[in-house]
mmCIF file with all atom_site columns, C-alpha atoms in Angstrom:
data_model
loop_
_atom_site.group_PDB
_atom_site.id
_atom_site.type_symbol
_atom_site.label_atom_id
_atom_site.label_alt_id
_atom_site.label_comp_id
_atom_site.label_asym_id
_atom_site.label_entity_id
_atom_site.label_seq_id
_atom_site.pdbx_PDB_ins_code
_atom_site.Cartn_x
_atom_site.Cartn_y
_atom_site.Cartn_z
_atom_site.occupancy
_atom_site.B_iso_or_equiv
_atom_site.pdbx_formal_charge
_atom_site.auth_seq_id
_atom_site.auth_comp_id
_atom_site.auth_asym_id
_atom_site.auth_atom_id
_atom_site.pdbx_PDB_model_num
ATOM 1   C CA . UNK E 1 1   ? 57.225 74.910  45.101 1.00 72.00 ? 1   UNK E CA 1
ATOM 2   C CA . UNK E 1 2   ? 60.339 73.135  45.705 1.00 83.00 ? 2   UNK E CA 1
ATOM 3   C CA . UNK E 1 3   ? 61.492 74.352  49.665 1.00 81.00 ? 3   UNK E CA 1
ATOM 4   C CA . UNK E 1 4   ? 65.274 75.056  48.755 1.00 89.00 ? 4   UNK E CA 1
ATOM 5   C CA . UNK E 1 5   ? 63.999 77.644  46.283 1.00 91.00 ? 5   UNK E CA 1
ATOM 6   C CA . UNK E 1 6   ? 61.550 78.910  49.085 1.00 91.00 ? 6   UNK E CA 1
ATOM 7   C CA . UNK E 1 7   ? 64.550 79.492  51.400 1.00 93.00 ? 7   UNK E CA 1
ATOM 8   C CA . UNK E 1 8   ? 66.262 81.103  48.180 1.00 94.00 ? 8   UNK E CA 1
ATOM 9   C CA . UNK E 1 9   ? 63.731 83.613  48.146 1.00 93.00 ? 9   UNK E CA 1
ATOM 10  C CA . UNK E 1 10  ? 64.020 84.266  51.933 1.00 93.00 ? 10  UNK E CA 1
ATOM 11  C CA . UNK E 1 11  ? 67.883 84.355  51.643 1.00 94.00 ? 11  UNK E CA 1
ATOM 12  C CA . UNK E 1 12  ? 67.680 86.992  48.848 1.00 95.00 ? 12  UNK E CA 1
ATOM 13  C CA . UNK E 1 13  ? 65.174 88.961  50.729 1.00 94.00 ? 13  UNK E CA 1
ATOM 14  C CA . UNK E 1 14  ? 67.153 88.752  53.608 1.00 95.00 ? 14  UNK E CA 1
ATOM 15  C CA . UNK E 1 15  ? 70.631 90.262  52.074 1.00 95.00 ? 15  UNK E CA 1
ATOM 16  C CA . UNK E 1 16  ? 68.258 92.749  50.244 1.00 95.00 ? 16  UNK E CA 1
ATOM 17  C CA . UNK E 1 17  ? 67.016 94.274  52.988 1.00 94.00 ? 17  UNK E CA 1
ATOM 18  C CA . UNK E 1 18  ? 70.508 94.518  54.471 1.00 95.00 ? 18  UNK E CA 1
ATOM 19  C CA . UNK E 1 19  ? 71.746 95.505  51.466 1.00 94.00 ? 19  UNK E CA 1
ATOM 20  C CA . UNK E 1 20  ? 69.016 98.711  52.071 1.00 91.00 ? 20  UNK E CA 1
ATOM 21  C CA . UNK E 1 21  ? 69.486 99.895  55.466 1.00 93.00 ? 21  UNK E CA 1
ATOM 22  C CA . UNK E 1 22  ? 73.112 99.788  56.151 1.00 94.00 ? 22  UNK E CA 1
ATOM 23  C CA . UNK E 1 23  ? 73.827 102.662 54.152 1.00 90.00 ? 23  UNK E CA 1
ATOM 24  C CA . UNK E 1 24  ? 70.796 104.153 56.030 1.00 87.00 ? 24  UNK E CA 1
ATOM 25  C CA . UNK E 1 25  ? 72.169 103.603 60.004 1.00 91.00 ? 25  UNK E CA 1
ATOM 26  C CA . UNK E 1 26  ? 75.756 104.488 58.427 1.00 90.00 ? 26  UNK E CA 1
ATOM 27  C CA . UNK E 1 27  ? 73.792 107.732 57.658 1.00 85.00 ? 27  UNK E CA 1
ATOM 28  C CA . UNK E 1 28  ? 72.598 107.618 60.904 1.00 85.00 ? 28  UNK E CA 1
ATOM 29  C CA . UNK E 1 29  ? 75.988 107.257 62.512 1.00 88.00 ? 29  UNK E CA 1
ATOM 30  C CA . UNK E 1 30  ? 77.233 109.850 60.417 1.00 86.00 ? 30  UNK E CA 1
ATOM 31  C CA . UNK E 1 31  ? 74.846 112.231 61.595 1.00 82.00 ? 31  UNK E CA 1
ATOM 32  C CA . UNK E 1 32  ? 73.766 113.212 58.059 1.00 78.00 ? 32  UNK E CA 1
ATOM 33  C CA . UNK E 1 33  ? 70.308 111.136 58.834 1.00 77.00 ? 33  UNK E CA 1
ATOM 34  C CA . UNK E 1 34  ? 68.418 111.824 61.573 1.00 76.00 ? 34  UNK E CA 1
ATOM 35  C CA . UNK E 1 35  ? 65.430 109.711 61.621 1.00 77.00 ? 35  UNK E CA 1
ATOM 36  C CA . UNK E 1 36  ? 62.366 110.224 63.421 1.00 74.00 ? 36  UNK E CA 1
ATOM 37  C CA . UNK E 1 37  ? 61.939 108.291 66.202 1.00 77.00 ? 37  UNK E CA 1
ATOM 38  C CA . UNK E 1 38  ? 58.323 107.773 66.979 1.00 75.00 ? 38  UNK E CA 1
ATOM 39  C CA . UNK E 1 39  ? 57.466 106.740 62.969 1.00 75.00 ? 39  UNK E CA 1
ATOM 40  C CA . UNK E 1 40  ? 60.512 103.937 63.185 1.00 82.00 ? 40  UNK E CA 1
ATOM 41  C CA . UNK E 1 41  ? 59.157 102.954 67.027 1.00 83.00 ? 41  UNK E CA 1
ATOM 42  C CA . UNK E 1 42  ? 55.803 102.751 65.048 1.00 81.00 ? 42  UNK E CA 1
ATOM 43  C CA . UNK E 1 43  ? 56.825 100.888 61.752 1.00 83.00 ? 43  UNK E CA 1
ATOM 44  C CA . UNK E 1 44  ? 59.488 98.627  64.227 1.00 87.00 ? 44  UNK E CA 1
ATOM 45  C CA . UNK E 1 45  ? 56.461 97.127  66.502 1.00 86.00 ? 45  UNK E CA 1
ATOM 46  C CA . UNK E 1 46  ? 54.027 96.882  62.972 1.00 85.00 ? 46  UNK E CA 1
ATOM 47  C CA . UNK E 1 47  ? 56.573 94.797  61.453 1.00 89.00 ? 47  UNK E CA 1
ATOM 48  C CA . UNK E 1 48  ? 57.447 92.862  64.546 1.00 91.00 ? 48  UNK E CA 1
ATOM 49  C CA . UNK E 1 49  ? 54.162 91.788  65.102 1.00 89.00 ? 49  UNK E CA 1
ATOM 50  C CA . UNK E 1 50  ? 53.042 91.406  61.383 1.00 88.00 ? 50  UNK E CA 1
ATOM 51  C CA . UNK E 1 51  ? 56.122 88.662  61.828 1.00 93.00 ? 51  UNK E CA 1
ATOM 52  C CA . UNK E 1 52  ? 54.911 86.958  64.679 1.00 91.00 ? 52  UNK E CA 1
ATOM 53  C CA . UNK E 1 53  ? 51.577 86.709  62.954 1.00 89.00 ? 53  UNK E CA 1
ATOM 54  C CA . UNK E 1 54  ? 52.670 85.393  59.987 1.00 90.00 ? 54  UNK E CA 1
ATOM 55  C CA . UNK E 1 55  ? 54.946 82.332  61.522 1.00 91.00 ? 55  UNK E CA 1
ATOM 56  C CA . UNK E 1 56  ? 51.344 81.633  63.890 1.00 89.00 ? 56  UNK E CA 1
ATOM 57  C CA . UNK E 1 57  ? 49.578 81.478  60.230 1.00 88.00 ? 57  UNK E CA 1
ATOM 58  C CA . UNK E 1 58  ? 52.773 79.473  58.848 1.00 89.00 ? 58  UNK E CA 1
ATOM 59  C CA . UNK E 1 59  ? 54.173 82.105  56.745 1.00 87.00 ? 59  UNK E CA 1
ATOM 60  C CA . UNK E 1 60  ? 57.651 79.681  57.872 1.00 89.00 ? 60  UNK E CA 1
ATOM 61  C CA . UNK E 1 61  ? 60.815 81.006  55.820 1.00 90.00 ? 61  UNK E CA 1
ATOM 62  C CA . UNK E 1 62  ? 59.020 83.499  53.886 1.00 89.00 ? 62  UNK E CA 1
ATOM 63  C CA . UNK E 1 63  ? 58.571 85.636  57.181 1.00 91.00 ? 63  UNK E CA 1
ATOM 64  C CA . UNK E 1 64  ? 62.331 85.429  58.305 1.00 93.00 ? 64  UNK E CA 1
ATOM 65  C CA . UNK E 1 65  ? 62.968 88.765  56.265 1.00 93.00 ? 65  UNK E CA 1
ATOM 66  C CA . UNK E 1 66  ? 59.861 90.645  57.890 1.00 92.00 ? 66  UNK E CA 1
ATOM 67  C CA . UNK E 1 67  ? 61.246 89.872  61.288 1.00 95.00 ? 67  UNK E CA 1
ATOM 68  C CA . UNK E 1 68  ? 64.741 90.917  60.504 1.00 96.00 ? 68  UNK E CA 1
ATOM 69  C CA . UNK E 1 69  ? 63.461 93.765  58.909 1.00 94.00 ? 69  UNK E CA 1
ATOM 70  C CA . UNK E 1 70  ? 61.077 94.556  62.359 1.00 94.00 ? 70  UNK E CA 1
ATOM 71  C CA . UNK E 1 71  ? 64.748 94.019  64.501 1.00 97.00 ? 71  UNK E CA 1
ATOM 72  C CA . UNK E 1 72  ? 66.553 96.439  62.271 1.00 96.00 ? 72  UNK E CA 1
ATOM 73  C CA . UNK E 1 73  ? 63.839 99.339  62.181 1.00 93.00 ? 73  UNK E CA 1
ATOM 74  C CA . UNK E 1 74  ? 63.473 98.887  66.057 1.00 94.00 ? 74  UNK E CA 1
ATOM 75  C CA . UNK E 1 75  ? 67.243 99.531  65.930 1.00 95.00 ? 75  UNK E CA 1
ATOM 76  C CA . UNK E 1 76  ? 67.510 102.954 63.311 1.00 90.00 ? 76  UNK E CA 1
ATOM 77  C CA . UNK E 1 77  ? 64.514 103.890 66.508 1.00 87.00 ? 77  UNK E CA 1
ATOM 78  C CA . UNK E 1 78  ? 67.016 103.268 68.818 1.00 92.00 ? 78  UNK E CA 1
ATOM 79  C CA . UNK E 1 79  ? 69.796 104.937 67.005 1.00 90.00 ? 79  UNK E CA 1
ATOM 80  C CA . UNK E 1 80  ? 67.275 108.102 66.660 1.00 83.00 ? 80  UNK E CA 1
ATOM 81  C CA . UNK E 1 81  ? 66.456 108.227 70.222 1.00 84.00 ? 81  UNK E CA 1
ATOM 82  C CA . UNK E 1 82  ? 70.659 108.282 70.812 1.00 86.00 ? 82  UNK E CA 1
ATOM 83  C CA . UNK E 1 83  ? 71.927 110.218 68.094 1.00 78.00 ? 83  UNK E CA 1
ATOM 84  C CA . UNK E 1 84  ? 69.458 112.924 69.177 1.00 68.00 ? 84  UNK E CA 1
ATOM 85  C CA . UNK E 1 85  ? 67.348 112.658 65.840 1.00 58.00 ? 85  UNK E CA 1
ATOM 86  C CA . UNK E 1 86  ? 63.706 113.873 65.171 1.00 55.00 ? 86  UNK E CA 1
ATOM 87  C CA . UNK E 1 87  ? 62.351 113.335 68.954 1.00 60.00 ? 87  UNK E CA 1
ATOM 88  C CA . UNK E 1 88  ? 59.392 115.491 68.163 1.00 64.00 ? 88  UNK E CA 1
ATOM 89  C CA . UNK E 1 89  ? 56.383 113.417 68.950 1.00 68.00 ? 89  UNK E CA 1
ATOM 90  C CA . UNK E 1 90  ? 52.500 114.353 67.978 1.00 72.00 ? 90  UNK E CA 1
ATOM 91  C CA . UNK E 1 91  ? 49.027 113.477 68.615 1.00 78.00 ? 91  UNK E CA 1
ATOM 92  C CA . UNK E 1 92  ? 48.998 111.742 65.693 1.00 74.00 ? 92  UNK E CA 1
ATOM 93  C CA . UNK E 1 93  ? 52.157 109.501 66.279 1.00 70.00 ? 93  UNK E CA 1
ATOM 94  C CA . UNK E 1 94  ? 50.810 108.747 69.804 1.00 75.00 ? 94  UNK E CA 1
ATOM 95  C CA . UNK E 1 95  ? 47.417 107.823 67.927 1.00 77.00 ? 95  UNK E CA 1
ATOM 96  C CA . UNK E 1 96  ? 49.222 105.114 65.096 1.00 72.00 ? 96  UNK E CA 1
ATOM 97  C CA . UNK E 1 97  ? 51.900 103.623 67.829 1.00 73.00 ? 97  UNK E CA 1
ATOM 98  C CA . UNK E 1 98  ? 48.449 103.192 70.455 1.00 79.00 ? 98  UNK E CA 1
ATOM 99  C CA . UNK E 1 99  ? 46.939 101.338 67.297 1.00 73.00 ? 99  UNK E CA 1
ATOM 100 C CA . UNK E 1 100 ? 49.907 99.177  66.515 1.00 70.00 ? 100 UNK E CA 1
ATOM 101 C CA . UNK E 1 101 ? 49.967 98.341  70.298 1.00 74.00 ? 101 UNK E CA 1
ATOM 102 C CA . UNK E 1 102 ? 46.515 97.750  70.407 1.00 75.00 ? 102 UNK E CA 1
ATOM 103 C CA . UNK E 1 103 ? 46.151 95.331  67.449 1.00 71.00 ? 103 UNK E CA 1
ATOM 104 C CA . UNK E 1 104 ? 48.162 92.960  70.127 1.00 74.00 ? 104 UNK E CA 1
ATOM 105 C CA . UNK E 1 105 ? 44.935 92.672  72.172 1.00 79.00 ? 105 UNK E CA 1
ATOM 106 C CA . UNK E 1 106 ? 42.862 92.303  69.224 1.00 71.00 ? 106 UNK E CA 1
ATOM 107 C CA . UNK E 1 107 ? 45.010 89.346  68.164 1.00 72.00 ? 107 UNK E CA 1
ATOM 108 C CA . UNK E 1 108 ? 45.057 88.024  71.207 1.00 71.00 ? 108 UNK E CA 1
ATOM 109 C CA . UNK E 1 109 ? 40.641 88.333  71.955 1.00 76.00 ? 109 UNK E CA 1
ATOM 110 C CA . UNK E 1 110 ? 40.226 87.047  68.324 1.00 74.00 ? 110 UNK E CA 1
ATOM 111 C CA . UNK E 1 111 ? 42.447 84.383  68.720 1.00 77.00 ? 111 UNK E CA 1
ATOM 112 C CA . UNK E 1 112 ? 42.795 85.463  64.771 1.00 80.00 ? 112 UNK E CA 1
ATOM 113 C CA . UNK E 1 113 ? 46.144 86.954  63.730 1.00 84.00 ? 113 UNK E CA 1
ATOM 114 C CA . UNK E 1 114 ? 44.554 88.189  60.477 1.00 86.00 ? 114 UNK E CA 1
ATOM 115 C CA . UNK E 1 115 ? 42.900 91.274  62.353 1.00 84.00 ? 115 UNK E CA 1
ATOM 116 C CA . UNK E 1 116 ? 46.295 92.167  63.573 1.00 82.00 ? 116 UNK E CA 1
ATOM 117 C CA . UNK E 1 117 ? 47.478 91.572  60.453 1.00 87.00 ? 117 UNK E CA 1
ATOM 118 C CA . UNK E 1 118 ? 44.985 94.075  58.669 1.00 88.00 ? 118 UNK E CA 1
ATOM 119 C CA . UNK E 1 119 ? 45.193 96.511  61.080 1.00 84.00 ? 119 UNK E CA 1
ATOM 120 C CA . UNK E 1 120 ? 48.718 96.754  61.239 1.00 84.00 ? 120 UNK E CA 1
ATOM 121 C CA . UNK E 1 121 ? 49.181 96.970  57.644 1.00 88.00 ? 121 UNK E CA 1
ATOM 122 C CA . UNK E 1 122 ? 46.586 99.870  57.383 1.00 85.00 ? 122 UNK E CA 1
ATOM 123 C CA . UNK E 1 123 ? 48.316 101.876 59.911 1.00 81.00 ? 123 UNK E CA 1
ATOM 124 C CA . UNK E 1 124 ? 51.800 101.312 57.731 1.00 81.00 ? 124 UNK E CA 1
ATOM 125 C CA . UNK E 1 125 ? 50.267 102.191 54.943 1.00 83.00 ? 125 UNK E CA 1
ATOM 126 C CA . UNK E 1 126 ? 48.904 105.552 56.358 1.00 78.00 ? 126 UNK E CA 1
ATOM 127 C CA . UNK E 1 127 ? 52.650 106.219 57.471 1.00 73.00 ? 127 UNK E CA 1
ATOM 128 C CA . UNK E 1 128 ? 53.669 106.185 54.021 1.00 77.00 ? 128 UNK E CA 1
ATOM 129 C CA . UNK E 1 129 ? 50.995 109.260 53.294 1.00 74.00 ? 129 UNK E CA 1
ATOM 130 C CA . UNK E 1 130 ? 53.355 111.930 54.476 1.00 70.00 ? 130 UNK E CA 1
ATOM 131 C CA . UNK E 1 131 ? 56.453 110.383 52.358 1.00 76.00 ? 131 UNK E CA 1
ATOM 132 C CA . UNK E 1 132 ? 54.918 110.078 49.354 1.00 81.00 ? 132 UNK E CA 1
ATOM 133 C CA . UNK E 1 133 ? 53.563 113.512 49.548 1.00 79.00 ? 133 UNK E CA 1
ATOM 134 C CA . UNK E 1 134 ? 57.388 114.581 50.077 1.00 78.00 ? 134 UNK E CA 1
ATOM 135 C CA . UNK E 1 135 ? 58.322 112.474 47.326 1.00 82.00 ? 135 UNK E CA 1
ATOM 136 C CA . UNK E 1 136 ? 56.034 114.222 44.799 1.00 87.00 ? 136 UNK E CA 1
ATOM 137 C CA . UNK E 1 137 ? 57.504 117.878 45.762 1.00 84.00 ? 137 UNK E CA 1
ATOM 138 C CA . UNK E 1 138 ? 60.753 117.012 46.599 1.00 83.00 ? 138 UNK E CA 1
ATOM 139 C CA . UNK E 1 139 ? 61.814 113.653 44.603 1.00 86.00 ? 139 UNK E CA 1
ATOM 140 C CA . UNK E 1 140 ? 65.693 114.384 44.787 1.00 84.00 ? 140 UNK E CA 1
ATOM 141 C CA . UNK E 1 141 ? 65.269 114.162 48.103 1.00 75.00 ? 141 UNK E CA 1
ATOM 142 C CA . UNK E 1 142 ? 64.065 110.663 48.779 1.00 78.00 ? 142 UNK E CA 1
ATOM 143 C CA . UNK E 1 143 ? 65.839 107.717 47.565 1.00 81.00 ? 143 UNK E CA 1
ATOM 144 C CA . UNK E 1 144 ? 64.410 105.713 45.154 1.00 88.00 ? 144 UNK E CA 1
ATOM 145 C CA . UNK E 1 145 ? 67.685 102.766 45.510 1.00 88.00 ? 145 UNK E CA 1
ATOM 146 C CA . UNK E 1 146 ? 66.595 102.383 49.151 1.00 86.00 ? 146 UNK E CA 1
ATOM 147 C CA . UNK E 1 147 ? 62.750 101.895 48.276 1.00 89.00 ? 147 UNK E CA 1
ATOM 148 C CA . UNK E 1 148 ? 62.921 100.092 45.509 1.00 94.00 ? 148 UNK E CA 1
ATOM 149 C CA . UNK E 1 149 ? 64.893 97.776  47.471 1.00 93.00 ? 149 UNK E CA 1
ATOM 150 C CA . UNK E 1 150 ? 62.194 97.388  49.486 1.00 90.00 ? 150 UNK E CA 1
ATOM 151 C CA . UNK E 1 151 ? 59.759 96.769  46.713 1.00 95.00 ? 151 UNK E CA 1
ATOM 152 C CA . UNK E 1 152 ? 62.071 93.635  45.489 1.00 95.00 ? 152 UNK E CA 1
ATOM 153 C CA . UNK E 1 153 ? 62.777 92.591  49.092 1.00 93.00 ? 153 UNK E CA 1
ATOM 154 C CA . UNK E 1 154 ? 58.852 92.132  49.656 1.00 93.00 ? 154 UNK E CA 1
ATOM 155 C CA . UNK E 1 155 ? 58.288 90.581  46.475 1.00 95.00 ? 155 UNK E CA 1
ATOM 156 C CA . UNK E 1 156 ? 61.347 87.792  47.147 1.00 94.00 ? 156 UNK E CA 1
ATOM 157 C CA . UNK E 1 157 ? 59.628 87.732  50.950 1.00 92.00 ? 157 UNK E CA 1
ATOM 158 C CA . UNK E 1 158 ? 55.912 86.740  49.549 1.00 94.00 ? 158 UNK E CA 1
ATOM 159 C CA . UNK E 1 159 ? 57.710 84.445  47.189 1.00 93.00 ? 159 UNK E CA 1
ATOM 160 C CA . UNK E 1 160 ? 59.231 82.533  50.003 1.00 93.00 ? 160 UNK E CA 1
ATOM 161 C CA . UNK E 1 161 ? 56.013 82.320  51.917 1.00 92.00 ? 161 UNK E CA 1
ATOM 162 C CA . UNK E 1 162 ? 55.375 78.650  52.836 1.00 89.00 ? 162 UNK E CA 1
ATOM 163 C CA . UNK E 1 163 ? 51.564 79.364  53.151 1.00 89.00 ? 163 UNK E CA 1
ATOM 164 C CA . UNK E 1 164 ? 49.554 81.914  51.275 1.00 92.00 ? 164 UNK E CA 1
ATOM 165 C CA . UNK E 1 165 ? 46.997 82.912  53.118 1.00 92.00 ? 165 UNK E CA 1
ATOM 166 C CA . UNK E 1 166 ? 45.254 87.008  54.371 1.00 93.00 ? 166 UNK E CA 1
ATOM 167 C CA . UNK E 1 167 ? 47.986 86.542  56.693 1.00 90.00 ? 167 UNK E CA 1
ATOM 168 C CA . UNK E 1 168 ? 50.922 85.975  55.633 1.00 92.00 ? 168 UNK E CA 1
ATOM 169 C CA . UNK E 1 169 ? 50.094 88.145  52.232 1.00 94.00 ? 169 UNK E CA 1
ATOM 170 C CA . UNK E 1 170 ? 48.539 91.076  53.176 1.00 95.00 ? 170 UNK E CA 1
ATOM 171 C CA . UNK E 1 171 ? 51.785 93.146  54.486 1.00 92.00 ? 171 UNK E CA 1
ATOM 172 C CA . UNK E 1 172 ? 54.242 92.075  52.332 1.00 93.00 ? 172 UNK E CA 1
ATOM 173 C CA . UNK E 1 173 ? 51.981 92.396  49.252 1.00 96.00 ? 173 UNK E CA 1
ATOM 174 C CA . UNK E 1 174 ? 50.926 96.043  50.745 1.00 96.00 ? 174 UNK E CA 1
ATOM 175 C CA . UNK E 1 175 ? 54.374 97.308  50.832 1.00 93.00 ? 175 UNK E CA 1
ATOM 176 C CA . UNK E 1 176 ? 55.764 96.153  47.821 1.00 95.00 ? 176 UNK E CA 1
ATOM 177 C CA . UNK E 1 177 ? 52.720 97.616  45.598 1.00 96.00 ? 177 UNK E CA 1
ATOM 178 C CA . UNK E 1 178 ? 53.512 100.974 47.803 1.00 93.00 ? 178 UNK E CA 1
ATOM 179 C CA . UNK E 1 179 ? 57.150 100.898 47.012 1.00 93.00 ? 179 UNK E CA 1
ATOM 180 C CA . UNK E 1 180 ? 56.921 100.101 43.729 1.00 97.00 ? 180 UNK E CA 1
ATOM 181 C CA . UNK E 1 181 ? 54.058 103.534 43.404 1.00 96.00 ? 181 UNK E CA 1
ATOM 182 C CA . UNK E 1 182 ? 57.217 105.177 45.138 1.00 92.00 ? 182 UNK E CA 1
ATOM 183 C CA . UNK E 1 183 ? 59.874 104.429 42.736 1.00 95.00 ? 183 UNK E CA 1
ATOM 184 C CA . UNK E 1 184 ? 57.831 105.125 39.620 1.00 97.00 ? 184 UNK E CA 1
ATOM 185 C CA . UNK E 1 185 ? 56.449 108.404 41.273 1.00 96.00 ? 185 UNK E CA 1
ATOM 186 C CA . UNK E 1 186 ? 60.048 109.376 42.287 1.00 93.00 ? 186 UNK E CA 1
ATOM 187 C CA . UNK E 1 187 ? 61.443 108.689 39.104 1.00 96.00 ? 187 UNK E CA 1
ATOM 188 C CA . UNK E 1 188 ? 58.578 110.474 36.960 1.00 96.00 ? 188 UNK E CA 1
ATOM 189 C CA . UNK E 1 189 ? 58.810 113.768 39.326 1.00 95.00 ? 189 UNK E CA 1
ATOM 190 C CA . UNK E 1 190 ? 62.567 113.718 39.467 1.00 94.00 ? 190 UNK E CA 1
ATOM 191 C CA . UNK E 1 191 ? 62.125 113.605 34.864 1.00 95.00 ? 191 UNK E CA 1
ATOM 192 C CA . UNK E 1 192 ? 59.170 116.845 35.245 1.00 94.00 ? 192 UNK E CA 1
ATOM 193 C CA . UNK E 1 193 ? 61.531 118.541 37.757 1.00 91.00 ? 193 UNK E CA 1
ATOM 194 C CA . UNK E 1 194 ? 64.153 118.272 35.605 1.00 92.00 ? 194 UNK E CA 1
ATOM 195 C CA . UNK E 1 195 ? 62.615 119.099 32.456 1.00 91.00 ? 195 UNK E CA 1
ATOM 196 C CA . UNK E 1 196 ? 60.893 122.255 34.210 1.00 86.00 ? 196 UNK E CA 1
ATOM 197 C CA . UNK E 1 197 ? 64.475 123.682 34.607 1.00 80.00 ? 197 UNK E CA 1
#
């Protein structure tokens, strides 16, 4: 594929994913969000190290969005710890942000970023298991703008991929299929609810 419509791809993902959170951190600022900290620490240092993997596997362009997106999560973490939102951490956060930390030394002993890789993206993936079990009781209160942003973002970032590979794939491909379950469960319980009143 021709490179200018590679970095196309990258560029949209890139203003997508803007486009997504900046609503989110004014939120944030607002103090009608308060985020919690430990799952945007977690999903933060996934992301950032999902991106270093994929420009070591040369993912090029095409991983520009995932390591924008890893700054800006790292940042909402930030924000939570500041604003004073959801500090409250559990075994189970400890246990996923040890994991994420630990697929660093796995990279590192397998000399293979795919293990991170897979690792990483099964430990997002579980951190979606509490949202989408929110989303099915309480759709209105999830927004299905902000993740299906994210489903279009990761489908423009795997377009823009300069090498297709486990890699550079797995996590982008991961999320997007996740968001995309999101939005169409959102939607769907958002019609029952409705219909139910």
């Amino acid at each position: 594929m021709d490179p200018r419509i590679k970095l196309l791809f990258s560029g949209l993902a890139i203003i997508i994913t803007f486009t997504a959170f900046i609503p989110y951190i004014r939120g944030i600022l607002a103090g009608r969000i308060r985020p919690h900290l430990f799952s945007w620490l977690i999903w933060g240092t996934t992301t950032l190290i999902v991106f270093f993997a994929q420009l070591e596997a040369n993912g090029g362009i095409g991983a520009w969005p995932i390591g924008i997106s890893g700054t800006i999560t790292v940042y909402i973490a930030f924000l939570s710890y500041i604003k004073r939102g959801d500090i409250s951490v559990t075994r189970l956060d400890r246990l996923f942000f040890s994991a994420a930390l630990l697929s660093i030394p796995c990279w590192y002993f397998t000399s293979n970023p795919m293990w991170a890789v897979i690792l990483l993206t099964v430990i997002d993936l579980l951190g979606f298991g509490p949202t989408i079990r929110k989303a099915y009781d309480h759709p209105f209160e999830e927004s299905i703008l902000f993740i299906f942003l994210f489903f279009i973002r990761n489908t423009f970032a795997l377009l823009a991929l300069e090498s297709y590979s486990l890699t550079t794939v797995l996590f982008p491909l991961s999320i997007s299929c996740v968001c995309l379950f999101l939005t169409l469960l959102i939607s769907y319980r958002r019609r029952v609810v409705l219909a139910d009143r």
